[in-house]
Amino acid sequence: MDINKILEQVKNGILSPEEAEKILKQLPYKDMGFARIDHHRKLRSGFGEVIFCEGKSDEHLIQIYKHFATENIDVLGTRATSKQYEVVLKEVSNIKYDPVSRILKLENENKLLQGLVAVCTGGTSDIPIAEEAAQVAEYFGSCVLRVYDIGIAGIHRLFSKIEEINTANCIVAVAGMEGALPGILAGMVDKPVIAVPTSIGYGANFKGVSALLTMLNSCAEGISVVNIDNGFGAGYLSTQINRLVINGGKK
Amino acid sequence: MDINKILEQVKNGILSPEEAEKILKQLPYKDMGFARIDHHRKLRSGFGEVIFCEGKSDEHLIQIYKHFATENIDVLGTRATSKQYEVVLKEVSNIKYDPVSRILKLENENKLLQGLVAVCTGGTSDIPIAEEAAQVAEYFGSCVLRVYDIGIAGIHRLFSKIEEINTANCIVAVAGMEGALPGILAGMVDKPVIAVPTSIGYGANFKGVSALLTMLNSCAEGISVVNIDNGFGAGYLSTQINRLVINGGKK
Amino acid sequence: MDINKILEQVKNGILSPEEAEKILKQLPYKDMGFARIDHHRKLRSGFGEVIFCEGKSDEHLIQIYKHFATENIDVLGTRATSKQYEVVLKEVSNIKYDPVSRILKLENENKLLQGLVAVCTGGTSDIPIAEEAAQVAEYFGSCVLRVYDIGIAGIHRLFSKIEEINTANCIVAVAGMEGALPGILAGMVDKPVIAVPTSIGYGANFKGVSALLTMLNSCAEGISVVNIDNGFGAGYLSTQINRLVINGGKK
Amino acid sequence: MDINKILEQVKNGILSPEEAEKILKQLPYKDMGFARIDHHRKLRSGFGEVIFCEGKSDEHLIQIYKHFATENIDVLGTRATSKQYEVVLKEVSNIKYDPVSRILKLENENKLLQGLVAVCTGGTSDIPIAEEAAQVAEYFGSCVLRVYDIGIAGIHRLFSKIEEINTANCIVAVAGMEGALPGILAGMVDKPVIAVPTSIGYGANFKGVSALLTMLNSCAEGISVVNIDNGFGAGYLSTQINRLVINGGKK
Amino acid sequence: MDINKILEQVKNGILSPEEAEKILKQLPYKDMGFARIDHHRKLRSGFGEVIFCEGKSDEHLIQIYKHFATENIDVLGTRATSKQYEVVLKEVSNIKYDPVSRILKLENENKLLQGLVAVCTGGTSDIPIAEEAAQVAEYFGSCVLRVYDIGIAGIHRLFSKIEEINTANCIVAVAGMEGALPGILAGMVDKPVIAVPTSIGYGANFKGVSALLTMLNSCAEGISVVNIDNGFGAGYLSTQINRLVINGGKK
Amino acid sequence: MDINKILEQVKNGILSPEEAEKILKQLPYKDMGFARIDHHRKLRSGFGEVIFCEGKSDEHLIQIYKHFATENIDVLGTRATSKQYEVVLKEVSNIKYDPVSRILKLENENKLLQGLVAVCTGGTSDIPIAEEAAQVAEYFGSCVLRVYDIGIAGIHRLFSKIEEINTANCIVAVAGMEGALPGILAGMVDKPVIAVPTSIGYGANFKGVSALLTMLNSCAEGISVVNIDNGFGAGYLSTQINRLVINGGKK
Amino acid sequence: MDINKILEQVKNGILSPEEAEKILKQLPYKDMGFARIDHHRKLRSGFGEVIFCEGKSDEHLIQIYKHFATENIDVLGTRATSKQYEVVLKEVSNIKYDPVSRILKLENENKLLQGLVAVCTGGTSDIPIAEEAAQVAEYFGSCVLRVYDIGIAGIHRLFSKIEEINTANCIVAVAGMEGALPGILAGMVDKPVIAVPTSIGYGANFKGVSALLTMLNSCAEGISVVNIDNGFGAGYLSTQINRLVINGGKK
Amino acid sequence: MDINKILEQVKNGILSPEEAEKILKQLPYKDMGFARIDHHRKLRSGFGEVIFCEGKSDEHLIQIYKHFATENIDVLGTRATSKQYEVVLKEVSNIKYDPVSRILKLENENKLLQGLVAVCTGGTSDIPIAEEAAQVAEYFGSCVLRVYDIGIAGIHRLFSKIEEINTANCIVAVAGMEGALPGILAGMVDKPVIAVPTSIGYGANFKGVSALLTMLNSCAEGISVVNIDNGFGAGYLSTQINRLVINGGKK
């Protein structure tokens, strides 16, 4: 029973106000419109369905993808293994897998991409995380400019690309090891930079902690950080900003 | 000697191309237009001058504020002590100091504020950092909605304010101790959330590390993090996003 | 306007169900009964007012204590300095201060104490935190059995007291340095043990981290841990359990 | 030779008091009743036998389960692998294994369950640890209310369940990643909350450290923490509290 | 009532064995001889009284020293400040203070020193901790050989002293910064080496953690470690070993 | 050419003093007697050959054991795998392997064991490290008293064994998880306690760091610590102390 | 189009200075000579091509080595597995692999080696990292003096070799566990010492962190540190210094 | 008695070879020439006297400076406070103090400076440490090129200076916060870069740990790191390299 049915019954004298009040407070919050905020957000924003594949059982995964395939709804899975792909493929033929980004996707064609998000990496080893960010941004509707391998070892390439990068509405900067790229970029552009530390490196890198700390301590302005290897989070957030800009905050 | 003078001389045969090439490579990069990107950015974006007061000597500080006062340029100093305020005040009479945010400011009146940035805190102890963020955002030209003390201990207040918070173009969420507020907010709004961990707390808080880790690990989408107590960074970044949205990416 | 007024108006046809639904969703959540849960809890449980004095300004503190003194409501302040006590005392004459626990209290006499909470310490240096726990437990209405200095250096005293300690409904075990006491206690009693690591120690103690880790890793059953030096939290939780037991879960 | 035999011999003049004193001090403490405290506790409390399967050799495990099967005594093994299950099953046919909680159990039917413990999780990935807690609580005689996946991503579900959760005598809150659930729960209920951080997450999660710190630093009252992934400890402690409440401290 | 009185009464028929058994189990353990082990140890070993002065109130400290002065018992206080010395001196005239080791001592003359403990330091900054160790060892009755400043910067001095150092029964090696001395020593002698890391250093020294880890990881044999700056512990343990050796395990 | 040959030649006028001095300084130090200290120590102390098997290649290992077998010299290898045992066994038939301690040994029979070292563990999981310590101590000539599983969960067994443990000249206390055993023991005996933290545990145990910190921070006197899982080091050091005591420092 | 062509066209009136300026600023920086610095450096210094094999796919690796084999250019791959070697060998027959240093190399014979770099290790387990450093130094043209196993356990060997080591222009000191060797060396020589911590060890070694901290805190002068296990970096830097010395800074 | 006197006596039959051998081994190593290596190094290299002032008592400091003033020997003190300066100045009139670098120096004029060391900083806050490095390098005889404030916020200044920086024989790069400068520099020059992390920053900077990790993980080649804030070490090492280069390894 939803809220306006209850109110109708109050109006019609079927329910007393006291009874109605009691019922209203018993109702799950989602029935009272609270959850609708959440739901509306999904509908309004067009951020499609996403699942985290790592650690999910094969049966569970097949079930999920079959469901979305049947309903003809797009769905993007992150951190899928090639083995998971093979297992799901047997049941859902139009599934797509990218071994670099480890994204396992069911997606209708002809998606409209808008605005621009730049995804940059310090080195070539950071590309898997960058591709996760880039493909997530595309899945959510952003055009993506990829500029890879422009860290300290390739800093001259960065200089030749900086103007183009700055045409994006939001910049995702992915770097492992010393993690200096996001700070260098933020010092040269005037767009928000989302820094993604990667676990690339060894020794005193501590699986990405070194890069994470570098980014948090950047003295450049206009930079913020997500979790180590969190390409998905950066792809989502960059698109959120990109859309706000395109729509002038109207969405 | 700037670049087009050199080129004029090449045209006029005063310089051979070889000599010109040599000179060009010797020139500081700023003379070659490179630095102009940085300069243009400041001019274009209207992000005023900012200085970090902590640790600066009294003489140095007086000199800086006097310079800007003479030039009639706005300047905002962060992390100033009340003693620094008193020292500078003797020389620069129209300086303003806020002991909560510790901002020492020289600012012309009637600044136009636009768009909206929401600044929220988990508790009342987080207010100094939140005020730094809020006043920096205002200094850079954003309207600011302040919603304080809505963390776990005041979570019902959060629910009553959530719609209003979501009207902002960007949300700054400041929290110490367990640092859960940014994640809770990000789960309820569809705007970018900039999380600011504070060093408020004791024991296993490790001067803000606990809150920082909470925020980096948030399972909500649309959240990114700045350094512990970095109210300035959050104020800057939120305004950068706010402006992009207002101007539809035109700036 | 509260919820049953709205429902009355729906009943009377003053508001249409649609209008009512809209209003209901606009109302702050606290007005919808949600916040009442929190409020009721305080009333029902009789847990009095508490404030955290550390870092509060003198004016703010005076204001708070004056308010409660005027309203004749009990209030307990934790982590107060003796200087804060002196400042408040000038304005609120019946305030009480304990320099060991650093509790600054305004409390009516003849409080009924019920059940039993045991508060134990490993050494004498842990007593300030233990007293915070004990006095908080008393403030909230628990009888408290204090058994101090029964750690490894005084383990024979522990054995002679163990039966008495086990008569409590809940045991708070406070220890610094190696922090072994809570585990030893938990191995000998059949009541819940709340472990409180203290920052007492030096060197590889890391301000209480050593004791914290010891307690988290205890192989004894029936033990849980609060933050370093969090005597207040242990006093609160132990009383919560003590009351549940006395009231047979009725409260 | 036990203590009352010695005393009989003293009475009968067979032993002099001096000789008896000497013997008494030589006796192992367990013979002097000391160990009986421990033993009585087990008998009285009805906390059945428990073993930690991880790392135990197959032969050792078979031996243990065979012994209890022969004696017709219940026994619950934690952290068992499915391979261990298969090995033991060949020898002990009525053994039960749950691959989610990894509990390998030998248990008589028709166990009486009493009182109520609520076991909640932030996400679905936390369920294995939650199930360990829940099944341990049931094994020790508690009724268990399971409320899963009510963390930040499912916070509206939390609100609709909060009243029911608060009917429990003790609440176990299991969460990984940011670990905010226990604090949010503790802010809304008036029952003790046992927080269990899980190692779920990646990057700056540091295998559960992030969630652990969040929980230790919670500003909500009535919360305490056990080790990362320690579902067993939470199941034990919650039942201990549950029983105390049911029995009004009589046990 | 002590244990042999009880046994006498059993012998005399005043108490039945059953009553006696009950009483025996009710008695505090210290009355049953258990505590006596601890007491006997002190008496037997001649390890005098020791107190930890840091953080003790002036009144408390005066009280302690006055008590021992009256009883004519030796007492050694560690980590005393010069201010504490001045305060106690007013009440206890024959107190001695060493500002280097920060030891505040009340000691009868003509103490017999036996055996040999060598106390070595890496640098001159480690001397305060070394002196704490050395003077504690002397207080407990060991002859002490001091060999200071023989770390990496003075390694040639180490070589010229190594034979003499090896005549000791136990070697205390105190070092900060890189903390290499204990390992180097252990590689050259055939006596137990007790390593004491000091908090001397800066930066990545982390207040002694660097030296602590160096010592724990030493690949030399015959080395063990005490807490950072724990000169007292090393002085105690070295004397314990020294005495065992002198007395051939008889004590 | 060794040192006395050189001196002979000086005596005989074959070498001038200047030439001799030059040669002496060029000589490897071992030839100058320096290395002999080290060598003599081995001979004198009777500490046999030891090798660290972990990570050694099969060929290398076979070569080592064959060499000692041919020379009829005892050798003890630590951290050997059962696979390494099988490989070496094919070539060296009288090799012995213990899968618990992972010691791979070639040892003549009828070794004389002297004095006493006690090796204790907190739990049963600590036994592999304890056995490494115990068997190393026996290999080096100490009698060993094993007292296992006397930690917090079995503390009553500790009390019944404490007198016997204290008859040893040195006590090795092995414990994981909370690591409280060595401190408890040190508080009850008057012999040196060598604490060995083990990596047993999970979560906030951090692979033995928790136990290590507990031991370093023990407030009991007469305790020192070796590296996590360093059973070998404890076995060596305890024997070194045991021998010193037996021989009254004469060796 | 490169910069002097543009200048020629300005000279010839084909381009106006304004047009030229515009083009110059649009050009990628590498075309403007900036990148040439980097390129020239490689050519001038003779530092050959290097690749990091770890994590590279087989196809990618084959492609790289085939390319260099065809072009007859030397290339050195670090951290290659023996499996990678086998895969590449099938396509590039003159490839060389060293299983100790894990270097996979394609190199012309008769390379001229100059100057001297000493590479030392504390133990035998450090040799793989030392060999990486040594072979990289040789690949880049340095003569290498190898002095292995001269750490604390072999310190007498160090003394006999110290004069020879000091003839090198730069010393690489590789050590794990306690990591004392670089500091000891730096105290005895007057050449720069590059310290390489290795991840050799266990327990409180924390995969090389212990050795890293030891080296950073060394009180010896003339020492600097590279990342844990970074043999390549030490080989490169030592050769860079060696060359500067040989060429008197002329290169 | 030194070594050649002994040899003379052997030659003259005053000492038998056996007696001589015995004496030689008893002599302190410094008398045997071993220590002379150390001594010679100082003489040869001309590295003057240095003392660490921090923590030294006033009397001790006066004594040291008076001694060197009397002997007319240069001496440089690091980390001196202005108060220490004032105290020493009263006794040693020609002492010089620089409050930025905190160097307290006694130095003869007209020192010959040779070669070139570049000292660079990321920001202005890093200048105190950079000045310590620069002035130490000058004290030891290097010409120094100072290039300050060329980090990410001033990266265009870096580009205009890079050629000049690369003329140095060794580059010291000082940076706090994110610490990216050394890596950026190392990527652009072909000289050794000594990275000095500073403790400048706040929050997740952890007093320089962030910058330290950044530098250790740099993917640029030719970079090594010294301890946090260790300007002295960098000044020493850079001069050591500078001299080697100038002297072509001859010294």
Coordinates of N, CA and C in Angstrom, one line a residue, chain D residues 39-92:
Chain D
H39 N 35.9 -24.7 34.1 CA 35.1 -25.8 33.7 C 33.6 -25.6 34.0
H40 N 33.4 -25.1 35.2 CA 32.0 -24.8 35.6 C 31.4 -23.8 34.6
R41 N 32.1 -22.8 34.3 CA 31.6 -21.8 33.3 C 31.1 -22.5 32.1
K42 N 31.8 -23.4 31.5 CA 31.4 -24.1 30.3 C 30.1 -24.8 30.6
L43 N 30.1 -25.6 31.7 CA 28.9 -26.4 32.0 C 27.7 -25.6 32.2
R44 N 27.9 -24.6 33.0 CA 26.8 -23.7 33.4 C 26.2 -22.9 32.3
S45 N 27.1 -22.4 31.5 CA 26.7 -21.5 30.4 C 26.1 -22.2 29.2
G46 N 26.5 -23.5 29.1 CA 26.0 -24.2 27.9 C 26.7 -23.8 26.6
F47 N 27.8 -23.0 26.7 CA 28.5 -22.8 25.5 C 29.2 -24.0 25.1
G48 N 28.8 -24.6 24.0 CA 29.3 -25.9 23.5 C 30.7 -25.8 23.0
E49 N 31.2 -26.9 22.6 CA 32.6 -27.0 22.1 C 32.8 -26.3 20.8
V50 N 33.9 -25.7 20.6 CA 34.2 -25.0 19.4 C 35.7 -25.3 19.0
I51 N 35.9 -25.5 17.7 CA 37.3 -25.6 17.2 C 37.6 -24.7 16.0
F52 N 38.8 -24.3 15.9 CA 39.2 -23.5 14.8 C 39.9 -24.4 13.7
C53 N 39.2 -24.6 12.6 CA 39.7 -25.6 11.6 C 40.9 -25.2 10.8
E54 N 41.0 -23.9 10.5 CA 42.0 -23.4 9.6 C 43.4 -23.9 10.0
G55 N 44.1 -24.5 9.1 CA 45.5 -25.0 9.3 C 45.6 -26.3 10.0
K56 N 44.4 -26.9 10.5 CA 44.5 -28.2 11.2 C 44.7 -29.3 10.1
S57 N 45.5 -30.3 10.4 CA 45.7 -31.4 9.5 C 44.4 -32.2 9.4
D58 N 44.3 -32.9 8.3 CA 43.1 -33.8 8.1 C 42.9 -34.8 9.2
E59 N 44.0 -35.5 9.5 CA 44.0 -36.5 10.5 C 43.5 -36.0 11.9
H60 N 44.1 -34.8 12.2 CA 43.7 -34.2 13.5 C 42.3 -33.9 13.5
L61 N 41.7 -33.3 12.4 CA 40.4 -32.9 12.4 C 39.4 -34.1 12.5
I62 N 39.8 -35.2 11.7 CA 38.9 -36.4 11.8 C 38.9 -36.9 13.2
Q63 N 40.0 -37.0 13.8 CA 40.1 -37.5 15.2 C 39.2 -36.7 16.2
I64 N 39.2 -35.4 16.0 CA 38.4 -34.5 16.9 C 36.9 -34.8 16.7
Y65 N 36.5 -34.7 15.4 CA 35.1 -34.9 15.1 C 34.6 -36.3 15.5
K66 N 35.4 -37.3 15.2 CA 35.1 -38.7 15.6 C 34.8 -38.8 17.1
H67 N 35.7 -38.2 17.9 CA 35.6 -38.2 19.3 C 34.3 -37.6 19.8
F68 N 33.9 -36.4 19.2 CA 32.7 -35.8 19.7 C 31.5 -36.6 19.2
A69 N 31.6 -37.1 18.0 CA 30.5 -37.9 17.4 C 30.2 -39.1 18.3
T70 N 31.3 -39.8 18.7 CA 31.2 -41.0 19.6 C 30.6 -40.6 21.0
E71 N 31.0 -39.4 21.5 CA 30.5 -39.0 22.8 C 29.1 -38.3 22.7
N72 N 28.7 -38.2 21.4 CA 27.4 -37.5 21.2 C 27.4 -36.1 21.8
I73 N 28.5 -35.4 21.6 CA 28.6 -34.0 22.0 C 28.6 -33.1 20.8
D74 N 27.8 -32.0 20.9 CA 27.8 -31.0 19.8 C 29.2 -30.3 19.7
V75 N 29.6 -30.1 18.5 CA 30.9 -29.3 18.2 C 30.7 -28.5 17.0
L76 N 31.2 -27.3 17.0 CA 31.2 -26.4 15.9 C 32.6 -26.0 15.5
G77 N 32.9 -26.2 14.2 CA 34.2 -25.8 13.7 C 34.1 -24.6 12.8
T78 N 35.0 -23.6 13.0 CA 35.0 -22.4 12.2 C 36.1 -22.5 11.1
R79 N 35.9 -21.7 10.1 CA 36.9 -21.6 9.0 C 37.3 -22.9 8.4
A80 N 36.4 -23.8 8.2 CA 36.7 -25.1 7.6 C 36.6 -24.9 6.1
T81 N 37.4 -25.6 5.3 CA 37.3 -25.6 3.9 C 36.4 -26.7 3.4
S82 N 35.9 -26.6 2.2 CA 35.0 -27.7 1.7 C 35.8 -29.0 1.6
K83 N 37.1 -28.8 1.3 CA 37.9 -30.0 1.3 C 38.0 -30.7 2.6
Q84 N 38.1 -29.9 3.7 CA 38.1 -30.5 5.0 C 36.8 -31.2 5.3
Y85 N 35.7 -30.6 4.8 CA 34.4 -31.2 5.0 C 34.3 -32.6 4.4
E86 N 34.8 -32.6 3.1 CA 34.7 -33.9 2.4 C 35.5 -35.0 3.1
V87 N 36.7 -34.6 3.7 CA 37.6 -35.5 4.3 C 36.9 -36.1 5.6
V88 N 36.3 -35.1 6.4 CA 35.7 -35.6 7.7 C 34.4 -36.3 7.4
L89 N 33.7 -35.9 6.4 CA 32.4 -36.6 6.1 C 32.5 -38.1 5.9
K90 N 33.7 -38.5 5.3 CA 33.9 -39.9 5.0 C 33.9 -40.7 6.3
E91 N 34.3 -40.1 7.4 CA 34.4 -40.8 8.7 C 33.2 -40.5 9.7
V92 N 32.7 -39.3 9.5 CA 31.6 -38.9 10.4 C 30.4 -38.4 9.6

